[in-house]
Amino acid sequence: MPEISIVVPCYNEEASLPLFYREITRVAAEMDYADFEFVFIDDGSEDNTLPTLRRLAAADRRVRFVSFSRNFGKEAGMLAGLEAATGDYVALMDADLQDPPALLPELYKAVTEEGYDCAATRRTTREGEPPIRSFCARMFYKIINKISDADIVDGARDYRLMRRSMVDAILSLREYNRFSKGIFGWVGFKTKWVPYVNVERVAGETKWSFWKLFRYSLEGIVAFSTVPLALASVLGVLVCLAAFVFVVVVLVKTLAFGDPVGGWPSMMCVILFLGGVQLLCIGILGQYLSKTYLETKRRPVYLVRETEEGVK
Ligand code: UDP
Ligand code: MG
């Protein structure tokens, strides 16, 4: 029988894990035409997530887990899960049941019968989200799709089921700064989009604040586009053109009407404006430089402390 690996990154999910486990095993029992493996990643949780996982693994041999030495973030968790997964098909899923396991049969059908390499989900509504966040999210998707060749779908979740070949393609991208939404789009392959209505998390609370999301989106842009780097050149050309026009105006004015000294306020405006533009461009350079710096260190994306086989 084909094997499906379910990869679940967990950070402080002691409240949702039992509910998740109950639901996923129910769905797995329904899908009796496939074998299952559940790979949980404990992303340095401070609550009882790890003991819960130990308990689940002791009771059910399909359960495996990887526990990090500290919190490395969801990206690291997903990478560790994809690396640990052995199945012919691999699904990524959140532990809070916001990615309904009940969709699995449909996703599985898309990759096994309909000729897709991947079946991914996107939510159709952003209900229950603050309007400012929805607005920023939409802007982000517009911008990043314009300036990068990773095609990122608005509302796409990380919840997806992939064939082994696509998983291997994703694992072949060895970058340190991982932005999965971009990586999934960048590797290509045939993806079927399955829309579903947004579900609230069952227990616990979200780990994403507005600023965390904002920083994450900037990282996505730096990781998948070099267009911001060209901003300095474009602005430079524009400023040169403006300066040229200004020179002509000043020359003509001085020759025709003499030279009444003045214009301190306008000079301050120009100086401050150019100073701002320069700092902005240096800042953008800094962003790329810092990412390059981190890439060149070649640090591991995560460190493992314990697995279902015991403490390392
Ligand atoms: N998560 C993780 N490491 C983190 C933050 C989150 O592994 O540092 C996991 C979390 O346990 C959950 C999934 O990533 O399974 C999505 O997190 P969350 O529900 O907080 O995000 P949201 O659904 O609000 O986008
Ligand atoms: Mg969630």
CSV table of C-alpha atoms and ligand atoms in Angstrom, one decimal:
chain,number,residue,atom,x,y,z
A,1,MET,CA,0.0,0.0,0.0
A,2,PRO,CA,1.2,3.6,-0.6
A,3,GLU,CA,2.4,5.4,2.5
A,4,ILE,CA,1.2,8.9,3.4
A,5,SER,CA,3.4,10.9,5.8
A,6,ILE,CA,1.6,13.6,7.8
A,7,VAL,CA,4.0,16.3,8.9
A,8,VAL,CA,2.9,18.5,11.8
A,9,PRO,CA,4.9,21.4,13.2
A,10,CYS,CA,3.9,22.0,16.8
A,11,TYR,CA,4.9,24.9,19.1
A,12,ASN,CA,3.1,24.9,22.5
A,13,GLU,CA,0.2,22.8,21.2
A,14,GLU,CA,-0.5,20.7,24.3
A,15,ALA,CA,-4.1,21.8,24.2
A,16,SER,CA,-4.8,21.0,20.5
A,17,LEU,CA,-2.6,17.9,20.1
A,18,PRO,CA,-5.0,15.3,21.6
A,19,LEU,CA,-7.8,16.8,19.5
A,20,PHE,CA,-5.7,16.8,16.4
A,21,TYR,CA,-4.5,13.2,17.0
A,22,ARG,CA,-8.1,12.0,17.4
A,23,GLU,CA,-9.2,13.7,14.2
A,24,ILE,CA,-6.3,12.6,12.1
A,25,THR,CA,-6.5,9.0,13.2
A,26,ARG,CA,-10.2,9.0,12.4
A,27,VAL,CA,-9.5,10.2,8.9
A,28,ALA,CA,-6.6,7.7,8.5
A,29,ALA,CA,-9.0,4.9,9.5
A,30,GLU,CA,-11.4,6.0,6.7
A,31,MET,CA,-8.6,6.0,4.2
A,32,ASP,CA,-7.9,2.3,4.5
A,33,TYR,CA,-6.3,2.2,1.1
A,34,ALA,CA,-3.1,3.8,2.4
A,35,ASP,CA,-0.6,3.4,5.2
A,36,PHE,CA,0.1,6.4,7.5
A,37,GLU,CA,3.0,7.8,9.3
A,38,PHE,CA,2.6,10.9,11.6
A,39,VAL,CA,5.7,13.0,12.0
A,40,PHE,CA,5.3,15.6,14.7
A,41,ILE,CA,7.9,18.4,15.1
A,42,ASP,CA,8.2,19.8,18.6
A,43,ASP,CA,9.6,23.2,17.9
A,44,GLY,CA,11.1,23.8,21.3
A,45,SER,CA,7.8,24.0,23.1
A,46,GLU,CA,7.7,25.2,26.7
A,47,ASP,CA,4.5,23.4,27.6
A,48,ASN,CA,3.6,19.7,27.7
A,49,THR,CA,3.8,19.2,23.9
A,50,LEU,CA,6.9,16.9,24.1
A,51,PRO,CA,5.5,14.6,26.9
A,52,THR,CA,2.3,14.4,24.9
A,53,LEU,CA,4.2,13.4,21.8
A,54,ARG,CA,6.2,10.8,23.8
A,55,ARG,CA,3.0,9.3,25.1
A,56,LEU,CA,1.4,9.2,21.6
A,57,ALA,CA,4.5,7.6,20.1
A,58,ALA,CA,4.6,5.0,22.9
A,59,ALA,CA,1.0,4.1,22.2
A,60,ASP,CA,0.9,4.2,18.4
A,61,ARG,CA,3.9,3.0,16.3
A,62,ARG,CA,2.8,5.2,13.4
A,63,VAL,CA,3.6,8.3,15.5
A,64,ARG,CA,7.2,9.6,15.2
A,65,PHE,CA,8.5,12.9,16.4
A,66,VAL,CA,11.5,15.2,16.2
A,67,SER,CA,12.1,17.5,19.1
A,68,PHE,CA,14.3,20.6,18.6
A,69,SER,CA,16.8,21.9,21.1
A,70,ARG,CA,14.9,25.3,21.1
A,71,ASN,CA,12.3,27.2,19.1
A,72,PHE,CA,13.5,27.5,15.5
A,73,GLY,CA,10.3,28.6,13.9
A,74,LYS,CA,7.7,26.9,11.7
A,75,GLU,CA,9.9,27.0,8.6
A,76,ALA,CA,12.5,24.9,10.4
A,77,GLY,CA,9.8,22.6,11.6
A,78,MET,CA,8.4,22.0,8.2
A,79,LEU,CA,11.9,21.3,6.8
A,80,ALA,CA,12.7,18.9,9.6
A,81,GLY,CA,9.4,17.1,8.9
A,82,LEU,CA,9.9,16.9,5.2
A,83,GLU,CA,13.4,15.5,5.8
A,84,ALA,CA,12.1,12.9,8.3
A,85,ALA,CA,9.1,11.8,6.3
A,86,THR,CA,9.5,8.5,4.4
A,87,GLY,CA,6.1,8.3,2.7
A,88,ASP,CA,5.4,8.2,-1.0
A,89,TYR,CA,3.1,11.2,-0.3
A,90,VAL,CA,3.7,13.9,2.2
A,91,ALA,CA,1.2,16.2,3.7
A,92,LEU,CA,2.0,19.3,5.7
A,93,MET,CA,-0.6,20.2,8.4
A,94,ASP,CA,-1.0,22.6,11.4
A,95,ALA,CA,-1.7,21.1,14.7
A,96,ASP,CA,-4.6,23.4,15.5
A,97,LEU,CA,-7.1,21.8,13.1
A,98,GLN,CA,-7.2,25.0,11.0
A,99,ASP,CA,-6.1,22.6,8.2
A,100,PRO,CA,-9.0,20.2,8.3
A,101,PRO,CA,-7.7,16.6,8.1
A,102,ALA,CA,-11.1,15.8,6.5
A,103,LEU,CA,-9.9,17.3,3.3
A,104,LEU,CA,-7.1,14.6,3.0
A,105,PRO,CA,-9.1,12.1,0.9
A,106,GLU,CA,-9.8,14.9,-1.7
A,107,LEU,CA,-6.2,16.0,-1.8
A,108,TYR,CA,-5.1,12.4,-2.1
A,109,LYS,CA,-7.4,11.8,-5.0
A,110,ALA,CA,-6.1,14.8,-6.8
A,111,VAL,CA,-2.5,13.5,-6.7
A,112,THR,CA,-3.2,9.8,-7.3
A,113,GLU,CA,-6.1,10.0,-9.9
A,114,GLU,CA,-6.2,13.4,-11.4
A,115,GLY,CA,-2.5,13.6,-12.4
A,116,TYR,CA,-1.4,16.5,-10.1
A,117,ASP,CA,1.9,16.4,-8.3
A,118,CYS,CA,0.5,18.4,-5.4
A,119,ALA,CA,-2.9,19.4,-4.0
A,120,ALA,CA,-2.7,22.5,-1.9
A,121,THR,CA,-5.4,24.4,-0.1
A,122,ARG,CA,-6.3,28.1,0.0
A,123,ARG,CA,-8.8,29.7,2.2
A,124,THR,CA,-11.5,31.7,0.4
A,125,THR,CA,-12.4,34.2,3.2
A,126,ARG,CA,-10.3,36.2,5.6
A,127,GLU,CA,-13.2,36.5,8.0
A,128,GLY,CA,-12.4,37.1,11.6
A,129,GLU,CA,-9.2,38.8,10.7
A,130,PRO,CA,-8.6,42.5,11.5
A,131,PRO,CA,-9.2,44.5,8.2
A,132,ILE,CA,-5.8,46.2,8.4
A,133,ARG,CA,-4.2,42.7,8.4
A,134,SER,CA,-6.2,41.6,5.4
A,135,PHE,CA,-5.3,44.7,3.5
A,136,CYS,CA,-1.6,44.3,4.2
A,137,ALA,CA,-1.7,40.6,3.3
A,138,ARG,CA,-3.4,41.4,-0.1
A,139,MET,CA,-0.8,44.2,-0.8
A,140,PHE,CA,2.0,41.7,0.0
A,141,TYR,CA,0.7,39.1,-2.4
A,142,LYS,CA,0.3,41.8,-5.1
A,143,ILE,CA,3.8,43.1,-4.7
A,144,ILE,CA,5.7,39.8,-4.3
A,145,ASN,CA,4.0,38.4,-7.4
A,146,LYS,CA,5.0,41.4,-9.4
A,147,ILE,CA,8.6,41.4,-8.4
A,148,SER,CA,9.5,37.7,-8.1
A,149,ASP,CA,9.2,34.6,-10.2
A,150,ALA,CA,7.8,32.5,-7.3
A,151,ASP,CA,4.2,32.4,-8.0
A,152,ILE,CA,2.4,32.9,-4.6
A,153,VAL,CA,-1.3,32.4,-4.4
A,154,ASP,CA,-3.3,34.8,-2.1
A,155,GLY,CA,-4.8,32.9,0.8
A,156,ALA,CA,-2.6,29.9,0.2
A,157,ARG,CA,-2.0,27.9,3.3
A,158,ASP,CA,0.9,25.6,4.0
A,159,TYR,CA,-1.6,22.7,4.1
A,160,ARG,CA,-0.8,20.5,1.1
A,161,LEU,CA,-0.2,16.9,0.0
A,162,MET,CA,2.7,16.3,-2.3
A,163,ARG,CA,4.2,13.5,-4.3
A,164,ARG,CA,7.7,12.3,-3.4
A,165,SER,CA,9.3,13.9,-6.4
A,166,MET,CA,8.1,17.4,-5.4
A,167,VAL,CA,9.2,16.8,-1.8
A,168,ASP,CA,12.7,15.9,-3.0
A,169,ALA,CA,12.7,19.0,-5.2
A,170,ILE,CA,11.8,21.2,-2.2
A,171,LEU,CA,14.5,19.5,-0.1
A,172,SER,CA,17.1,20.2,-2.8
A,173,LEU,CA,16.8,23.9,-2.1
A,174,ARG,CA,19.4,24.1,0.6
A,175,GLU,CA,18.9,27.8,1.6
A,176,TYR,CA,19.1,28.9,5.2
A,177,ASN,CA,16.5,31.6,5.0
A,178,ARG,CA,13.5,29.5,4.1
A,179,PHE,CA,10.2,31.0,2.9
A,180,SER,CA,8.1,28.0,2.1
A,181,LYS,CA,5.3,29.8,0.4
A,182,GLY,CA,7.8,31.0,-2.2
A,183,ILE,CA,9.7,27.7,-2.3
A,184,PHE,CA,6.5,25.8,-3.1
A,185,GLY,CA,5.8,28.1,-6.0
A,186,TRP,CA,9.3,28.3,-7.2
A,187,VAL,CA,9.8,24.5,-7.6
A,188,GLY,CA,6.8,24.5,-9.9
A,189,PHE,CA,5.1,21.1,-10.5
A,190,LYS,CA,1.4,20.7,-11.2
A,191,THR,CA,-0.6,22.0,-8.3
A,192,LYS,CA,-4.4,21.7,-7.8
A,193,TRP,CA,-5.9,24.4,-5.6
A,194,VAL,CA,-8.6,23.3,-3.2
A,195,PRO,CA,-10.5,26.2,-1.7
A,196,TYR,CA,-12.1,25.9,1.7
A,197,VAL,CA,-13.7,28.2,4.2
A,198,ASN,CA,-11.4,29.4,7.0
A,199,VAL,CA,-11.7,27.5,10.3
A,200,GLU,CA,-10.8,28.9,13.7
A,201,ARG,CA,-8.1,27.2,15.7
A,202,VAL,CA,-9.6,24.6,18.2
A,203,ALA,CA,-7.4,25.4,21.2
A,204,GLY,CA,-4.5,27.5,22.2
A,205,GLU,CA,-3.7,30.8,20.5
A,206,THR,CA,-1.9,31.9,17.3
A,207,LYS,CA,1.8,32.5,17.5
A,208,TRP,CA,1.8,35.3,14.9
A,209,SER,CA,1.6,38.9,15.8
A,210,PHE,CA,1.2,41.6,13.2
A,211,TRP,CA,4.8,42.6,13.4
A,212,LYS,CA,6.0,39.0,13.2
A,213,LEU,CA,3.9,38.6,10.0
A,214,PHE,CA,5.3,41.9,8.7
A,215,ARG,CA,8.9,40.8,9.2
A,216,TYR,CA,8.1,37.5,7.7
A,217,SER,CA,6.7,39.1,4.6
A,218,LEU,CA,9.8,41.3,4.2
A,219,GLU,CA,11.9,38.2,4.5
A,220,GLY,CA,9.8,36.6,1.7
A,221,ILE,CA,10.5,39.5,-0.6
A,222,VAL,CA,14.3,39.5,0.2
A,223,ALA,CA,14.4,35.8,-0.4
A,224,PHE,CA,12.6,35.7,-3.7
A,225,SER,CA,13.2,39.0,-5.4
A,226,THR,CA,16.2,41.3,-6.2
A,227,VAL,CA,14.0,44.1,-7.5
A,228,PRO,CA,14.3,46.2,-4.4
A,229,LEU,CA,18.1,46.3,-5.1
A,230,ALA,CA,17.5,48.1,-8.3
A,231,LEU,CA,15.5,50.8,-6.5
A,232,ALA,CA,18.6,52.8,-5.8
A,233,SER,CA,19.5,52.9,-9.5
A,234,VAL,CA,16.0,53.9,-10.6
A,235,LEU,CA,15.7,56.7,-7.9
A,236,GLY,CA,19.3,57.8,-8.9
A,237,VAL,CA,18.2,58.3,-12.5
A,238,LEU,CA,15.1,60.2,-11.5
A,239,VAL,CA,17.0,62.5,-9.2
A,240,CYS,CA,19.6,63.2,-11.9
A,241,LEU,CA,16.9,64.2,-14.3
A,242,ALA,CA,15.2,66.4,-11.8
A,243,ALA,CA,18.5,68.0,-10.9
A,244,PHE,CA,19.2,68.7,-14.6
A,245,VAL,CA,15.9,70.5,-15.0
A,246,PHE,CA,16.5,72.4,-11.8
A,247,VAL,CA,20.0,73.6,-13.0
A,248,VAL,CA,18.5,75.0,-16.2
A,249,VAL,CA,15.7,76.7,-14.3
A,250,VAL,CA,18.2,78.3,-11.8
A,251,LEU,CA,20.6,79.4,-14.6
A,252,VAL,CA,17.9,81.1,-16.6
A,253,LYS,CA,16.4,82.7,-13.6
A,254,THR,CA,19.7,84.0,-12.4
A,255,LEU,CA,20.7,85.4,-15.9
A,256,ALA,CA,17.3,87.0,-16.5
A,257,PHE,CA,16.4,88.3,-13.0
A,258,GLY,CA,19.8,88.6,-11.2
A,259,ASP,CA,20.5,86.7,-8.0
A,260,PRO,CA,18.5,87.5,-4.9
A,261,VAL,CA,19.9,85.2,-2.3
A,262,GLY,CA,17.3,83.1,-0.6
A,263,GLY,CA,15.8,79.6,-0.9
A,264,TRP,CA,17.0,78.2,2.4
A,265,PRO,CA,13.7,76.3,3.0
A,266,SER,CA,13.7,74.7,-0.4
A,267,MET,CA,17.4,73.7,0.0
A,268,MET,CA,16.6,72.0,3.3
A,269,CYS,CA,13.7,70.1,1.7
A,270,VAL,CA,16.0,68.8,-1.1
A,271,ILE,CA,18.8,67.8,1.4
A,272,LEU,CA,16.4,66.0,3.7
A,273,PHE,CA,14.6,64.3,0.8
A,274,LEU,CA,17.9,63.0,-0.8
A,275,GLY,CA,19.2,62.0,2.7
A,276,GLY,CA,16.1,60.0,3.2
A,277,VAL,CA,16.3,58.3,-0.2
A,278,GLN,CA,20.0,57.4,0.4
A,279,LEU,CA,19.3,55.9,3.9
A,280,LEU,CA,16.4,53.9,2.5
A,281,CYS,CA,18.6,52.5,-0.3
A,282,ILE,CA,21.4,51.7,2.1
A,283,GLY,CA,18.9,50.0,4.3
A,284,ILE,CA,17.7,47.8,1.5
A,285,LEU,CA,21.3,46.9,0.7
A,286,GLY,CA,21.7,46.1,4.4
A,287,GLN,CA,18.8,43.7,4.2
A,288,TYR,CA,20.3,41.7,1.4
A,289,LEU,CA,23.7,41.9,2.9
A,290,SER,CA,22.5,40.5,6.2
A,291,LYS,CA,20.7,37.6,4.5
A,292,THR,CA,23.8,36.9,2.4
A,293,TYR,CA,25.9,36.9,5.7
A,294,LEU,CA,23.6,34.4,7.3
A,295,GLU,CA,23.6,32.2,4.2
A,296,THR,CA,27.4,32.1,4.1
A,297,LYS,CA,27.6,30.9,7.7
A,298,ARG,CA,26.0,27.7,6.6
A,299,ARG,CA,24.5,27.1,10.0
A,300,PRO,CA,22.0,24.2,10.3
A,301,VAL,CA,18.4,25.3,10.1
A,302,TYR,CA,17.5,23.3,13.2
A,303,LEU,CA,19.1,21.2,15.9
A,304,VAL,CA,17.5,18.0,17.2
A,305,ARG,CA,17.5,17.1,20.8
A,306,GLU,CA,15.2,14.0,20.9
A,307,THR,CA,13.2,11.8,18.6
A,308,GLU,CA,10.9,8.9,19.1
A,309,GLU,CA,14.0,6.7,19.3
A,310,GLY,CA,15.2,8.6,22.4
A,311,VAL,CA,17.4,11.5,23.4
A,312,LYS,CA,20.3,12.1,20.9
B,1,UDP,N1,4.4,26.7,14.8
B,1,UDP,C1,5.7,26.2,15.0
B,1,UDP,N2,6.7,27.0,15.4
B,1,UDP,C2,6.5,28.3,15.7
B,1,UDP,C3,5.2,28.9,15.5
B,1,UDP,C4,4.2,28.0,15.1
B,1,UDP,O1,5.9,25.0,14.7
B,1,UDP,O2,7.5,29.0,16.0
B,1,UDP,C5,3.3,25.8,14.4
B,1,UDP,C6,2.1,25.8,15.3
B,1,UDP,O3,2.2,24.9,16.3
B,1,UDP,C7,1.0,25.4,14.3
B,1,UDP,C8,1.5,26.0,13.0
B,1,UDP,O4,2.9,26.3,13.1
B,1,UDP,O5,0.9,24.0,14.2
B,1,UDP,C9,0.7,27.3,12.7
B,1,UDP,O6,0.8,28.2,13.7
B,1,UDP,P1,-0.4,29.2,14.2
B,1,UDP,O7,-1.6,28.4,14.3
B,1,UDP,O8,0.1,29.9,15.4
B,1,UDP,O9,-0.4,30.2,12.9
B,1,UDP,P2,-1.7,30.7,12.2
B,1,UDP,O10,-2.6,29.5,11.9
B,1,UDP,O11,-2.4,31.7,13.1
B,1,UDP,O12,-1.2,31.3,10.9
B,2,MG,MG,-3.3,28.2,13.2
